[in-house]
Short mmCIF file of C-alpha atoms in Angstrom, two decimals:
data_model
loop_
_atom_site.label_atom_id
_atom_site.label_comp_id
_atom_site.label_asym_id
_atom_site.label_seq_id
_atom_site.Cartn_x
_atom_site.Cartn_y
_atom_site.Cartn_z
CA UNK A 888 -118.21 -33.20 35.72
CA UNK A 889 -114.76 -31.66 36.38
CA UNK A 890 -112.74 -32.68 39.67
CA UNK A 891 -113.00 -29.76 42.36
CA UNK A 892 -109.68 -30.14 42.80
CA UNK A 893 -108.39 -29.70 39.55
CA UNK A 894 -110.92 -26.98 38.98
CA UNK A 895 -109.07 -25.37 42.05
CA UNK A 896 -105.60 -26.05 40.73
CA UNK A 897 -106.65 -24.87 37.10
CA UNK A 898 -107.23 -21.29 39.21
CA UNK A 899 -103.86 -21.06 40.51
CA UNK A 900 -101.67 -18.32 39.41
CA UNK A 901 -99.09 -20.70 38.35
CA UNK A 902 -101.51 -21.95 35.53
CA UNK A 903 -101.59 -18.64 33.80
CA UNK A 904 -97.85 -19.15 32.78
CA UNK A 905 -96.86 -20.46 29.22
CA UNK A 906 -95.20 -24.01 29.12
CA UNK A 907 -94.39 -25.83 26.13
CA UNK A 908 -92.85 -29.57 25.20
CA UNK A 909 -89.22 -29.83 24.08
CA UNK A 910 -88.73 -28.92 20.48
CA UNK A 911 -84.91 -29.36 19.65
CA UNK A 912 -85.18 -28.70 15.91
CA UNK A 913 -85.94 -25.06 16.59
CA UNK A 914 -83.94 -24.57 19.87
CA UNK A 915 -86.70 -25.15 22.26
CA UNK A 916 -84.62 -27.28 24.51
CA UNK A 917 -82.91 -26.07 27.62
CA UNK A 918 -79.96 -28.48 28.04
CA UNK A 919 -78.45 -31.24 26.11
CA UNK A 920 -80.12 -31.19 22.73
CA UNK A 921 -79.16 -34.21 20.49
CA UNK A 922 -77.90 -31.48 17.90
CA UNK A 923 -75.24 -29.89 20.25
CA UNK A 924 -71.66 -30.68 19.07
CA UNK A 925 -69.65 -33.42 21.03
CA UNK A 926 -66.47 -31.64 22.79
CA UNK A 927 -63.39 -31.79 20.74
CA UNK A 928 -60.38 -29.68 19.99
CA UNK A 929 -57.10 -29.91 18.08
CA UNK A 930 -54.19 -27.67 18.13
CA UNK A 931 -51.40 -27.39 15.49
CA UNK A 932 -48.63 -24.69 16.14
CA UNK A 933 -50.49 -22.88 18.57
CA UNK A 934 -53.60 -22.60 16.19
CA UNK A 935 -56.91 -24.02 16.76
CA UNK A 936 -57.88 -26.17 13.59
CA UNK A 937 -60.68 -28.22 15.16
CA UNK A 938 -63.21 -26.98 17.55
CA UNK A 939 -66.33 -29.08 19.09
CA UNK A 940 -66.60 -31.23 15.74
CA UNK A 941 -65.74 -28.36 13.24
CA UNK A 942 -62.50 -28.08 11.06
CA UNK A 943 -61.53 -24.71 10.72
CA UNK A 944 -62.34 -24.22 7.56
CA UNK A 945 -66.00 -24.78 8.54
CA UNK A 946 -65.97 -22.25 11.35
CA UNK A 947 -68.41 -19.39 11.41
CA UNK A 948 -67.27 -16.13 12.84
CA UNK A 949 -68.09 -16.95 16.48
CA UNK A 950 -65.77 -20.27 16.36
CA UNK A 951 -63.13 -18.20 14.90
CA UNK A 952 -63.22 -15.66 17.44
CA UNK A 953 -63.52 -18.17 20.37
CA UNK A 954 -60.78 -20.05 18.87
CA UNK A 955 -58.19 -17.40 18.42
CA UNK A 956 -59.16 -15.65 21.54
CA UNK A 957 -61.30 -17.41 23.95
CA UNK A 958 -59.60 -20.70 25.10
CA UNK A 959 -56.01 -21.30 27.17
CA UNK A 960 -54.71 -23.49 24.73
CA UNK A 961 -51.60 -24.93 26.79
CA UNK A 962 -53.52 -27.84 28.14
CA UNK A 963 -56.63 -27.40 26.26
CA UNK A 964 -56.17 -30.79 24.55
CA UNK A 965 -55.58 -32.70 27.94
CA UNK A 966 -58.76 -31.10 29.54
CA UNK A 967 -60.89 -32.14 26.55
CA UNK A 968 -59.94 -35.74 27.06
CA UNK A 969 -60.93 -35.71 30.71
CA UNK A 970 -63.97 -37.28 32.05
CA UNK A 971 -66.66 -34.73 32.12
CA UNK A 972 -68.14 -36.07 35.21
CA UNK A 973 -64.86 -35.78 37.03
CA UNK A 974 -64.64 -32.38 36.08
CA UNK A 975 -67.98 -31.81 37.56
CA UNK A 976 -67.13 -33.13 40.67
CA UNK A 977 -64.09 -30.89 40.95
CA UNK A 978 -66.31 -27.72 40.49
CA UNK A 979 -68.64 -29.04 43.47
CA UNK A 980 -66.00 -30.13 45.63
CA UNK A 981 -64.72 -27.43 48.13
CA UNK A 982 -61.52 -29.55 48.83
CA UNK A 983 -60.16 -28.46 44.87
CA UNK A 984 -59.42 -24.74 45.23
CA UNK A 985 -61.27 -22.40 43.02
CA UNK A 986 -58.09 -21.17 41.10
CA UNK A 987 -57.34 -25.06 40.11
CA UNK A 988 -60.84 -25.24 38.44
CA UNK A 989 -60.18 -21.96 36.50
CA UNK A 990 -57.17 -23.72 35.24
CA UNK A 991 -59.22 -26.49 33.80
CA UNK A 992 -62.57 -24.32 33.04
CA UNK A 993 -60.88 -21.71 31.17
CA UNK A 994 -58.97 -24.45 29.04
CA UNK A 995 -62.66 -25.97 27.98
CA UNK A 996 -64.23 -25.59 24.79
CA UNK A 997 -67.96 -24.40 24.84
CA UNK A 998 -69.30 -28.06 24.05
CA UNK A 999 -67.02 -29.59 26.70
CA UNK A 1000 -68.25 -26.88 29.78
CA UNK A 1001 -71.75 -27.37 28.92
CA UNK A 1002 -71.25 -31.13 28.90
CA UNK A 1003 -69.72 -30.75 32.44
CA UNK A 1004 -72.25 -28.60 34.02
CA UNK A 1005 -74.85 -30.77 32.62
CA UNK A 1006 -73.82 -33.62 34.87
CA UNK A 1007 -74.86 -31.78 37.87
CA UNK A 1008 -78.05 -31.02 39.89
CA UNK A 1009 -79.23 -27.54 40.92
CA UNK A 1010 -77.92 -28.27 44.20
CA UNK A 1011 -74.62 -29.07 43.17
CA UNK A 1012 -74.31 -26.17 40.95
CA UNK A 1013 -75.40 -23.85 44.02
CA UNK A 1014 -72.30 -25.72 45.70
CA UNK A 1015 -70.25 -24.59 42.94
CA UNK A 1016 -71.54 -21.16 42.59
CA UNK A 1017 -70.69 -20.75 46.42
CA UNK A 1018 -67.06 -21.45 45.54
CA UNK A 1019 -66.52 -20.13 41.80
CA UNK A 1020 -68.12 -16.64 42.54
CA UNK A 1021 -65.39 -14.36 41.74
CA UNK A 1022 -65.47 -11.63 44.18
CA UNK A 1023 -65.73 -12.87 47.96
CA UNK A 1024 -68.64 -10.79 48.74
CA UNK A 1025 -71.90 -10.80 47.12
CA UNK A 1026 -73.78 -7.76 46.20
CA UNK A 1027 -77.03 -6.48 44.31
CA UNK A 1028 -77.88 -4.16 41.69
CA UNK A 1029 -81.20 -2.06 41.17
CA UNK A 1030 -83.47 -0.84 38.16
CA UNK A 1031 -84.44 2.80 39.03
CA UNK A 1032 -86.72 4.00 36.23
CA UNK A 1033 -90.27 5.34 36.17
CA UNK A 1034 -92.90 5.72 33.38
CA UNK A 1035 -92.53 9.77 32.99
CA UNK A 1036 -88.81 9.59 32.97
CA UNK A 1037 -89.21 12.18 35.92
CA UNK A 1038 -85.57 12.97 37.11
CA UNK A 1039 -86.93 14.42 40.63
CA UNK A 1040 -88.30 10.67 41.22
CA UNK A 1041 -85.50 8.88 39.81
CA UNK A 1042 -83.02 10.85 42.12
CA UNK A 1043 -85.30 10.06 45.19
CA UNK A 1044 -85.62 6.37 44.09
CA UNK A 1045 -81.81 5.96 43.49
CA UNK A 1046 -81.11 7.69 47.08
CA UNK A 1047 -83.23 5.01 48.74
CA UNK A 1048 -81.91 2.29 46.62
CA UNK A 1049 -78.45 3.06 47.81
CA UNK A 1050 -79.25 3.45 51.33
CA UNK A 1051 -81.09 -0.04 51.29
CA UNK A 1052 -77.78 -1.52 50.04
CA UNK A 1053 -77.84 -1.79 46.32
CA UNK A 1054 -74.16 -1.51 44.95
CA UNK A 1055 -75.13 -0.79 41.40
CA UNK A 1056 -78.20 1.13 39.93
CA UNK A 1057 -79.33 1.19 36.42
CA UNK A 1058 -81.61 3.34 34.66
CA UNK A 1059 -82.97 3.44 31.11
CA UNK A 1060 -85.75 5.95 29.56
CA UNK A 1061 -89.07 5.87 27.95
CA UNK A 1062 -88.05 8.72 25.78
CA UNK A 1063 -84.68 8.38 24.21
CA UNK A 1064 -83.97 12.32 24.61
CA UNK A 1065 -84.46 12.15 28.31
CA UNK A 1066 -80.96 9.98 28.76
CA UNK A 1067 -78.71 13.09 29.91
CA UNK A 1068 -81.43 13.90 32.41
CA UNK A 1069 -82.14 10.27 33.99
CA UNK A 1070 -78.22 9.50 33.83
CA UNK A 1071 -77.56 12.67 35.86
CA UNK A 1072 -80.24 12.09 38.66
CA UNK A 1073 -79.36 8.77 38.86
CA UNK A 1074 -75.74 9.45 39.55
CA UNK A 1075 -76.38 12.54 42.13
CA UNK A 1076 -79.13 10.63 44.29
CA UNK A 1077 -77.38 7.42 44.44
CA UNK A 1078 -74.54 9.56 45.88
CA UNK A 1079 -76.80 11.04 48.49
CA UNK A 1080 -78.07 7.48 49.76
CA UNK A 1081 -74.50 5.91 49.78
CA UNK A 1082 -71.29 7.64 48.38
CA UNK A 1083 -69.63 5.15 45.96
CA UNK A 1084 -72.54 3.44 44.40
CA UNK A 1085 -72.08 2.70 40.73
CA UNK A 1086 -74.65 3.99 38.18
CA UNK A 1087 -75.44 3.46 34.43
CA UNK A 1088 -78.08 4.64 31.95
CA UNK A 1089 -79.00 1.91 29.46
CA UNK A 1090 -79.66 3.56 26.12
CA UNK A 1091 -78.43 3.18 22.57
CA UNK A 1092 -74.72 2.31 22.52
CA UNK A 1093 -73.35 5.46 21.08
CA UNK A 1094 -75.18 7.34 23.46
CA UNK A 1095 -74.51 5.25 26.34
CA UNK A 1096 -70.86 5.83 25.65
CA UNK A 1097 -71.18 9.47 25.35
CA UNK A 1098 -72.97 9.81 28.65
CA UNK A 1099 -70.15 7.82 30.05
CA UNK A 1100 -67.12 9.80 28.76
CA UNK A 1101 -69.09 12.90 29.74
CA UNK A 1102 -69.05 11.48 33.57
CA UNK A 1103 -72.51 10.99 33.64
CA UNK A 1104 -72.52 7.07 34.39
CA UNK A 1105 -69.84 4.87 35.74
CA UNK A 1106 -70.51 1.81 34.12
CA UNK A 1107 -72.22 0.13 31.30
CA UNK A 1108 -73.65 -3.63 30.73
CA UNK A 1109 -76.14 -3.65 27.77
CA UNK A 1110 -73.39 -4.90 25.22
CA UNK A 1111 -75.22 -7.84 24.17
CA UNK A 1112 -73.78 -10.95 22.49
CA UNK A 1113 -75.24 -13.99 20.76
CA UNK A 1114 -74.57 -17.68 20.35
CA UNK A 1115 -75.34 -17.89 16.64
CA UNK A 1116 -73.85 -15.94 13.48
CA UNK A 1117 -77.58 -14.74 11.88
CA UNK A 1118 -78.47 -13.19 15.37
CA UNK A 1119 -75.24 -11.18 15.43
CA UNK A 1120 -75.74 -10.33 11.78
CA UNK A 1121 -79.29 -9.37 12.49
CA UNK A 1122 -77.77 -6.71 14.44
CA UNK A 1123 -75.02 -5.61 12.30
CA UNK A 1124 -72.66 -6.85 14.68
CA UNK A 1125 -69.75 -8.99 15.23
CA UNK A 1126 -67.61 -10.29 18.09
CA UNK A 1127 -65.01 -7.89 16.87
CA UNK A 1128 -67.18 -4.94 17.14
CA UNK A 1129 -68.55 -5.66 20.48
CA UNK A 1130 -64.75 -6.23 21.55
CA UNK A 1131 -63.95 -2.70 20.14
CA UNK A 1132 -66.72 -1.38 22.03
CA UNK A 1133 -65.83 -2.73 25.05
CA UNK A 1134 -62.40 -1.35 24.86
CA UNK A 1135 -63.80 2.05 24.05
CA UNK A 1136 -65.31 1.81 27.51
CA UNK A 1137 -62.43 0.78 29.46
CA UNK A 1138 -60.08 3.19 27.73
CA UNK A 1139 -62.06 5.85 29.27
CA UNK A 1140 -62.11 4.50 32.74
CA UNK A 1141 -65.98 3.04 32.37
CA UNK A 1142 -66.57 -0.34 34.14
CA UNK A 1143 -68.28 -2.54 31.60
CA UNK A 1144 -69.72 -6.09 31.12
CA UNK A 1145 -71.64 -7.81 28.21
CA UNK A 1146 -75.13 -9.05 28.32
CA UNK A 1147 -76.35 -12.34 26.98
CA UNK A 1148 -78.82 -15.05 28.11
CA UNK A 1149 -80.49 -18.35 27.05
CA UNK A 1150 -83.35 -18.12 24.93
CA UNK A 1151 -82.21 -15.03 22.86
CA UNK A 1152 -81.42 -17.27 19.71
CA UNK A 1153 -84.75 -18.97 19.77
CA UNK A 1154 -86.33 -15.60 20.22
CA UNK A 1155 -84.85 -14.18 17.07
CA UNK A 1156 -85.53 -17.72 15.35
CA UNK A 1157 -82.02 -18.74 14.77
CA UNK A 1158 -81.24 -21.38 17.30
CA UNK A 1159 -79.93 -23.78 14.43
CA UNK A 1160 -81.43 -26.81 16.69
CA UNK A 1161 -79.07 -26.26 19.40
CA UNK A 1162 -79.66 -26.24 23.18
CA UNK A 1163 -80.18 -22.85 25.03
CA UNK A 1164 -77.32 -23.60 27.38
CA UNK A 1165 -74.89 -24.45 24.61
CA UNK A 1166 -75.50 -21.37 22.66
CA UNK A 1167 -75.10 -19.23 25.96
CA UNK A 1168 -71.50 -21.10 26.69
CA UNK A 1169 -70.61 -19.46 23.11
CA UNK A 1170 -71.84 -16.18 24.24
CA UNK A 1171 -69.80 -16.57 27.44
CA UNK A 1172 -66.59 -17.42 25.57
CA UNK A 1173 -66.94 -14.40 23.13
CA UNK A 1174 -67.37 -12.19 26.32
CA UNK A 1175 -64.09 -13.94 27.81
CA UNK A 1176 -62.44 -13.62 24.45
CA UNK A 1177 -63.14 -9.73 23.99
CA UNK A 1178 -61.43 -9.07 27.33
CA UNK A 1179 -64.78 -8.03 28.99
CA UNK A 1180 -64.37 -8.31 32.86
CA UNK A 1181 -67.96 -9.66 33.14
CA UNK A 1182 -71.22 -10.68 32.30
CA UNK A 1183 -74.93 -9.88 32.93
CA UNK A 1184 -76.30 -13.08 32.16
CA UNK A 1185 -79.23 -15.70 33.49
CA UNK A 1186 -81.51 -15.34 30.29
CA UNK A 1187 -82.27 -11.75 31.81
CA UNK A 1188 -85.04 -10.35 29.33
CA UNK A 1189 -85.61 -13.82 27.73
CA UNK A 1190 -86.36 -15.44 30.44
CA UNK A 1191 -89.94 -16.76 29.58
CA UNK A 1192 -88.36 -19.00 26.93
CA UNK A 1193 -86.02 -20.94 29.13
CA UNK A 1194 -88.87 -21.06 32.02
CA UNK A 1195 -91.28 -22.62 29.33
CA UNK A 1196 -89.21 -25.75 28.92
CA UNK A 1197 -88.12 -28.60 30.90
CA UNK A 1198 -84.97 -27.78 32.79
CA UNK A 1199 -85.01 -24.16 32.06
CA UNK A 1200 -84.39 -22.57 35.23
CA UNK A 1201 -81.91 -25.13 35.87
CA UNK A 1202 -80.48 -24.04 32.69
CA UNK A 1203 -80.18 -20.21 33.81
CA UNK A 1204 -78.38 -21.36 36.79
CA UNK A 1205 -75.88 -23.59 34.89
CA UNK A 1206 -75.00 -20.42 32.56
CA UNK A 1207 -74.41 -18.31 35.80
CA UNK A 1208 -71.85 -21.23 36.91
CA UNK A 1209 -70.15 -21.18 33.45
CA UNK A 1210 -69.77 -17.73 33.38
CA UNK A 1211 -67.97 -17.81 37.09
CA UNK A 1212 -66.04 -20.80 35.81
CA UNK A 1213 -64.72 -18.86 32.99
CA UNK A 1214 -63.60 -16.20 35.65
CA UNK A 1215 -66.00 -13.45 34.77
CA UNK A 1216 -67.75 -11.04 36.96
CA UNK A 1217 -71.48 -12.52 37.17
CA UNK A 1218 -74.47 -10.33 37.23
CA UNK A 1219 -76.79 -13.07 37.51
CA UNK A 1220 -80.04 -11.43 36.42
CA UNK A 1221 -83.18 -12.43 38.68
CA UNK A 1222 -84.31 -9.50 36.42
CA UNK A 1223 -87.64 -9.67 33.95
CA UNK A 1224 -90.80 -10.89 35.31
CA UNK A 1225 -91.72 -14.37 33.96
CA UNK A 1226 -94.26 -15.96 35.84
CA UNK A 1227 -97.65 -14.96 37.69
CA UNK A 1228 -96.79 -17.42 40.56
CA UNK A 1229 -94.89 -15.88 43.63
CA UNK A 1230 -94.00 -19.29 44.90
CA UNK A 1231 -92.28 -19.74 40.87
CA UNK A 1232 -90.43 -16.62 41.10
CA UNK A 1233 -88.64 -17.28 44.45
CA UNK A 1234 -87.78 -20.59 43.74
CA UNK A 1235 -86.11 -19.14 40.32
CA UNK A 1236 -84.13 -16.65 42.71
CA UNK A 1237 -83.06 -18.94 45.59
CA UNK A 1238 -80.42 -20.55 43.56
CA UNK A 1239 -78.69 -17.27 42.98
CA UNK A 1240 -79.74 -15.87 46.27
CA UNK A 1241 -78.20 -18.63 48.76
CA UNK A 1242 -75.17 -19.40 47.29
CA UNK A 1243 -74.53 -15.52 46.59
CA UNK A 1244 -73.39 -14.16 43.08
CA UNK A 1245 -71.39 -10.72 42.45
CA UNK A 1246 -74.99 -9.35 41.79
CA UNK A 1247 -77.81 -11.52 42.70
CA UNK A 1248 -80.05 -9.37 40.79
CA UNK A 1249 -78.84 -7.47 37.79
CA UNK A 1250 -82.49 -5.65 37.87
CA UNK A 1251 -84.20 -5.86 41.33
CA UNK A 1252 -86.67 -2.92 40.68
CA UNK A 1253 -86.12 -0.16 43.00
CA UNK A 1254 -89.76 0.85 41.94
CA UNK A 1255 -93.00 -0.60 41.81
CA UNK A 1256 -93.28 -2.59 38.54
CA UNK A 1257 -95.69 -0.42 36.83
CA UNK A 1258 -92.80 1.99 36.72
CA UNK A 1259 -89.86 -0.68 35.59
CA UNK A 1260 -89.25 0.45 31.93
CA UNK A 1261 -87.22 -2.80 31.53
CA UNK A 1262 -90.51 -4.72 30.96
CA UNK A 1263 -91.03 -5.24 34.80
CA UNK A 1264 -88.76 -7.22 37.52
CA UNK A 1265 -88.92 -10.42 39.19
CA UNK A 1266 -88.50 -8.64 42.50
CA UNK A 1267 -89.57 -4.82 42.95
CA UNK A 1268 -89.85 -2.06 45.62
CA UNK A 1269 -93.34 -3.67 47.30
CA UNK A 1270 -90.99 -6.95 47.61
CA UNK A 1271 -88.32 -5.24 50.01
CA UNK A 1272 -89.52 -6.58 53.20
CA UNK A 1273 -89.70 -10.07 51.65
CA UNK A 1274 -86.34 -10.09 50.69
CA UNK A 1275 -85.10 -8.53 54.06
CA UNK A 1276 -86.94 -11.17 56.06
CA UNK A 1277 -85.59 -14.17 53.57
CA UNK A 1278 -82.24 -13.03 54.32
CA UNK A 1279 -83.11 -13.10 58.20
CA UNK A 1280 -84.70 -16.55 57.99
CA UNK A 1281 -81.62 -18.16 56.45
CA UNK A 1282 -78.92 -16.02 57.67
CA UNK A 1283 -77.76 -15.09 54.09
CA UNK A 1284 -76.46 -12.19 52.75
CA UNK A 1285 -78.79 -11.07 49.70
CA UNK A 1286 -76.96 -7.50 49.60
CA UNK A 1287 -79.65 -5.55 51.01
CA UNK A 1288 -80.45 -4.09 54.66
CA UNK A 1289 -83.10 -3.13 56.93
CA UNK A 1290 -83.89 0.54 56.96
CA UNK A 1291 -85.84 2.92 58.99
CA UNK A 1292 -88.65 5.12 57.59
CA UNK A 1293 -87.34 8.33 58.78
CA UNK A 1294 -83.84 7.49 57.06
CA UNK A 1295 -85.74 6.68 53.60
CA UNK A 1296 -87.85 10.03 53.80
CA UNK A 1297 -84.25 11.97 54.93
CA UNK A 1298 -82.41 10.64 51.89
CA UNK A 1299 -85.11 11.17 49.40
CA UNK A 1300 -85.94 14.67 50.40
CA UNK A 1301 -82.05 15.48 50.42
CA UNK A 1302 -81.76 13.89 46.52
CA UNK A 1303 -84.79 15.70 45.41
CA UNK A 1304 -83.40 19.09 46.72
CA UNK A 1305 -79.98 18.17 45.23
CA UNK A 1306 -81.54 17.72 41.78
CA UNK A 1307 -83.49 21.13 42.30
CA UNK A 1308 -80.44 23.15 43.09
CA UNK A 1309 -78.41 21.18 40.46
CA UNK A 1310 -81.24 22.15 37.55
CA UNK A 1311 -81.16 25.92 38.98
CA UNK A 1312 -77.66 26.29 39.04
CA UNK A 1313 -77.08 24.93 35.44
CA UNK A 1314 -80.22 26.77 33.87
CA UNK A 1315 -82.03 23.82 33.18
CA UNK A 1316 -85.80 23.22 33.73
CA UNK A 1317 -87.60 23.96 37.18
CA UNK A 1318 -88.01 21.70 39.94
CA UNK A 1319 -90.75 22.71 42.06
CA UNK A 1320 -90.85 22.57 46.11
CA UNK A 1321 -94.30 20.54 45.43
CA UNK A 1322 -91.95 18.12 43.29
CA UNK A 1323 -89.59 17.81 46.00
CA UNK A 1324 -92.14 17.14 48.52
CA UNK A 1325 -93.97 14.64 46.22
CA UNK A 1326 -90.85 12.76 45.61
CA UNK A 1327 -89.99 12.45 49.50
CA UNK A 1328 -92.91 10.30 50.03
CA UNK A 1329 -93.77 8.91 46.74
CA UNK A 1330 -94.30 5.10 45.95
CA UNK A 1331 -94.17 5.74 42.33
CA UNK A 1332 -94.81 8.06 39.44
CA UNK A 1333 -98.59 7.88 40.15
CA UNK A 1334 -97.62 9.86 42.97
CA UNK A 1335 -95.78 12.96 40.96
CA UNK A 1336 -96.82 15.90 39.79
CA UNK A 1337 -96.56 16.25 35.93
CA UNK A 1338 -93.38 17.86 34.39
CA UNK A 1339 -93.23 20.14 31.17
CA UNK A 1340 -91.92 17.12 28.95
CA UNK A 1341 -91.51 19.62 26.12
CA UNK A 1342 -89.20 21.99 28.17
CA UNK A 1343 -87.46 19.04 29.81
CA UNK A 1344 -86.42 17.53 26.62
CA UNK A 1345 -85.11 20.92 25.24
CA UNK A 1346 -82.88 21.35 28.27
CA UNK A 1347 -81.79 17.76 28.19
CA UNK A 1348 -80.62 18.47 24.48
CA UNK A 1349 -79.11 21.69 25.84
CA UNK A 1350 -77.09 19.61 28.27
CA UNK A 1351 -75.26 17.88 25.55
CA UNK A 1352 -74.99 20.83 23.16
CA UNK A 1353 -73.12 22.89 26.07
CA UNK A 1354 -70.90 20.05 26.41
CA UNK A 1355 -71.68 19.88 30.24
CA UNK A 1356 -69.43 17.03 32.15
CA UNK A 1357 -69.34 15.49 35.66
CA UNK A 1358 -67.19 18.07 36.58
CA UNK A 1359 -69.83 20.96 35.96
CA UNK A 1360 -72.29 18.53 38.10
CA UNK A 1361 -69.52 18.71 41.15
CA UNK A 1362 -69.18 22.39 40.65
CA UNK A 1363 -72.93 23.38 40.69
CA UNK A 1364 -73.62 20.96 43.52
CA UNK A 1365 -70.84 22.83 45.60
CA UNK A 1366 -72.07 26.17 44.77
CA UNK A 1367 -75.48 25.29 45.90
CA UNK A 1368 -74.64 24.10 49.51
CA UNK A 1369 -74.63 20.20 48.55
CA UNK A 1370 -70.95 19.96 49.47
CA UNK A 1371 -70.85 15.94 50.51
CA UNK A 1372 -72.69 15.20 47.25
CA UNK A 1373 -70.42 17.05 45.37
CA UNK A 1374 -67.48 15.20 46.86
CA UNK A 1375 -69.20 12.03 46.25
CA UNK A 1376 -70.00 12.72 42.55
CA UNK A 1377 -66.36 13.89 42.15
CA UNK A 1378 -65.26 10.47 44.09
CA UNK A 1379 -66.53 8.79 41.04
CA UNK A 1380 -64.84 10.92 38.51
CA UNK A 1381 -61.59 10.14 40.08
CA UNK A 1382 -62.35 6.20 40.28
CA UNK A 1383 -62.74 6.70 36.34
CA UNK A 1384 -59.23 8.31 35.92
CA UNK A 1385 -57.54 5.86 38.31
CA UNK A 1386 -59.19 2.76 36.62
CA UNK A 1387 -58.92 0.50 39.77
CA UNK A 1388 -62.56 -0.29 39.50
CA UNK A 1389 -62.17 -1.87 36.00
CA UNK A 1390 -60.93 -5.20 37.58
CA UNK A 1391 -63.09 -8.28 37.90
CA UNK A 1392 -66.20 -7.97 40.03
CA UNK A 1393 -65.36 -4.15 41.35
CA UNK A 1394 -67.47 -2.28 43.46
CA UNK A 1395 -66.72 0.66 45.64
CA UNK A 1396 -67.26 1.21 49.41
CA UNK A 1397 -68.78 4.18 50.70
CA UNK A 1398 -65.00 5.46 51.34
CA UNK A 1399 -64.27 4.80 47.63
CA UNK A 1400 -62.23 1.72 48.35
CA UNK A 1401 -62.43 -1.01 45.54
CA UNK A 1402 -63.40 -4.15 46.58
CA UNK A 1403 -62.91 -6.79 43.52
CA UNK A 1404 -61.69 -10.07 42.65
CA UNK A 1405 -58.23 -8.89 42.68
CA UNK A 1406 -58.00 -7.85 46.50
CA UNK A 1407 -61.12 -9.84 47.64
CA UNK A 1408 -61.10 -13.07 45.94
CA UNK A 1409 -63.62 -15.81 46.77
CA UNK A 1410 -61.29 -18.30 48.70
CA UNK A 1411 -64.44 -20.63 49.88
CA UNK A 1412 -63.11 -24.16 50.77
CA UNK A 1413 -66.07 -25.30 52.83
CA UNK A 1414 -67.32 -24.31 56.23
CA UNK A 1415 -66.40 -21.39 58.04
CA UNK A 1416 -64.40 -20.07 54.91
CA UNK A 1417 -64.97 -17.52 52.07
CA UNK A 1418 -67.56 -14.97 52.96
CA UNK A 1419 -68.63 -15.29 56.41
CA UNK A 1420 -71.42 -12.56 57.57
CA UNK A 1421 -69.74 -10.61 60.54
CA UNK A 1422 -71.46 -10.19 63.67
CA UNK A 1423 -71.81 -6.51 62.79
CA UNK A 1424 -73.42 -7.60 59.52
CA UNK A 1425 -75.67 -10.20 61.07
CA UNK A 1426 -77.00 -7.69 63.64
CA UNK A 1427 -77.67 -5.31 60.82
CA UNK A 1428 -79.46 -8.09 58.98
CA UNK A 1429 -81.44 -9.45 61.55
CA UNK A 1430 -82.58 -6.02 63.20
CA UNK A 1431 -86.13 -5.82 60.90
CA UNK A 1432 -88.60 -3.11 61.76
CA UNK A 1433 -91.43 -5.64 62.09
CA UNK A 1434 -89.72 -7.66 65.12
CA UNK A 1435 -90.93 -6.99 68.74
CA UNK A 1436 -87.93 -6.82 70.98
CA UNK A 1437 -88.49 -7.51 74.92
CA UNK A 1438 -88.02 -3.89 75.79
CA UNK A 1439 -90.73 -2.64 73.62
CA UNK A 1440 -93.40 -5.18 75.21
#
């Protein structure tokens, strides 16, 4: 007979997840693999001739790129000799200023910084994240997608997500040729919800760059880097090609960050027996060396791999911390779903939610997960109230804010009508009044009328052939009576010319003021320093629609 208690336990959602024991030889180990190199560096005449146990003649292309561009060499040898436990304590100690820590961490080697953060518990890492986040104010990012690539729904969902407080919105496609429509719909819809929202469309890199140069997007983050040479070669890429692509975005006024995450090398079968965290540290040094202002990391779409091994979720937090310690913007994932357990998915997120990161989620799904084309998110539109109430419970600013139903309905309707008018003015496919009405009240694509996909794809291709740009969107919106939306879309185009939002961890306010690590650096030094929730913001966060007030009793 089976114990009734174990029978009940076996039926729990958490036991539908997959778990494996550590297997260092294939990289199924989150931290501290016996095959990880020991920290070392030797500099001769300003050139690194030894890095983490390798002589320069034995460097692979990643070692070479990091050695030549990724480490501040002035005090690198001295930092490498310092006690890793003492360095870990400096990361945690709020009496040690962030700038002093960054001077040390940016001089470390990948093996050294991995060894340092491996000394820390998750609580200590969270304390360090509080101090090491680049921008003082935390923020959040959402995915806005749907199964049918319906641009009317994307515009409405984008408007609602902006109203709810997300600072960045990202879309992608089910059908590649829909990319121009999705990008345009998201940019326009977002500006209806709140001017100044940054948007992107994650597609094949040449197309993504083209969309950005036309003015249909404002940033990019799907420039992936990897921790072993064979994985890079599988993708026909090198650190140098990624650096070139980064410069292409930046030179055209597009904010961009790289993407990486623990577990990718294991999934590709080329982990070389190293720990996931060590390989991720190499990705982060590539990012720094390439000149990218930031990184989307935290395992991202590979989360099932580290989540299956001991200390895997701890390693995800550790990689976020390393990104911040290298003075990079950190969009800390909390992205793809990885568990059947609600308890476990919340536990995974709290370590970024509580201390705050530049973007706590780099993929909170602004739609129900059945519409999420990024393979489903750890958080989705059905979780909005949970997120808001957890903020209220803990007095933590997680980047979102309570909204009223009538305001959501209003902005969704305005965004859908803006797309309807824009498409009409540009001679694209028709958006019917029935679609506008459906998008205004829809939960997801199951509530939307079908569109003529063939005609949509022809029109999306026509957008590219005709050379339509962001300026054309502005003119069409203004001509159609959507002056405030046109002004906001124009504001995004101006930012790309000015380039101020290319600074580390930059976001825009509703008045198009740039907030970044340059003009709002994180200066946390203990209680009542750093980011403090203002009285106005706290009144906003705590006033949830479900709360009963004495006046209403």
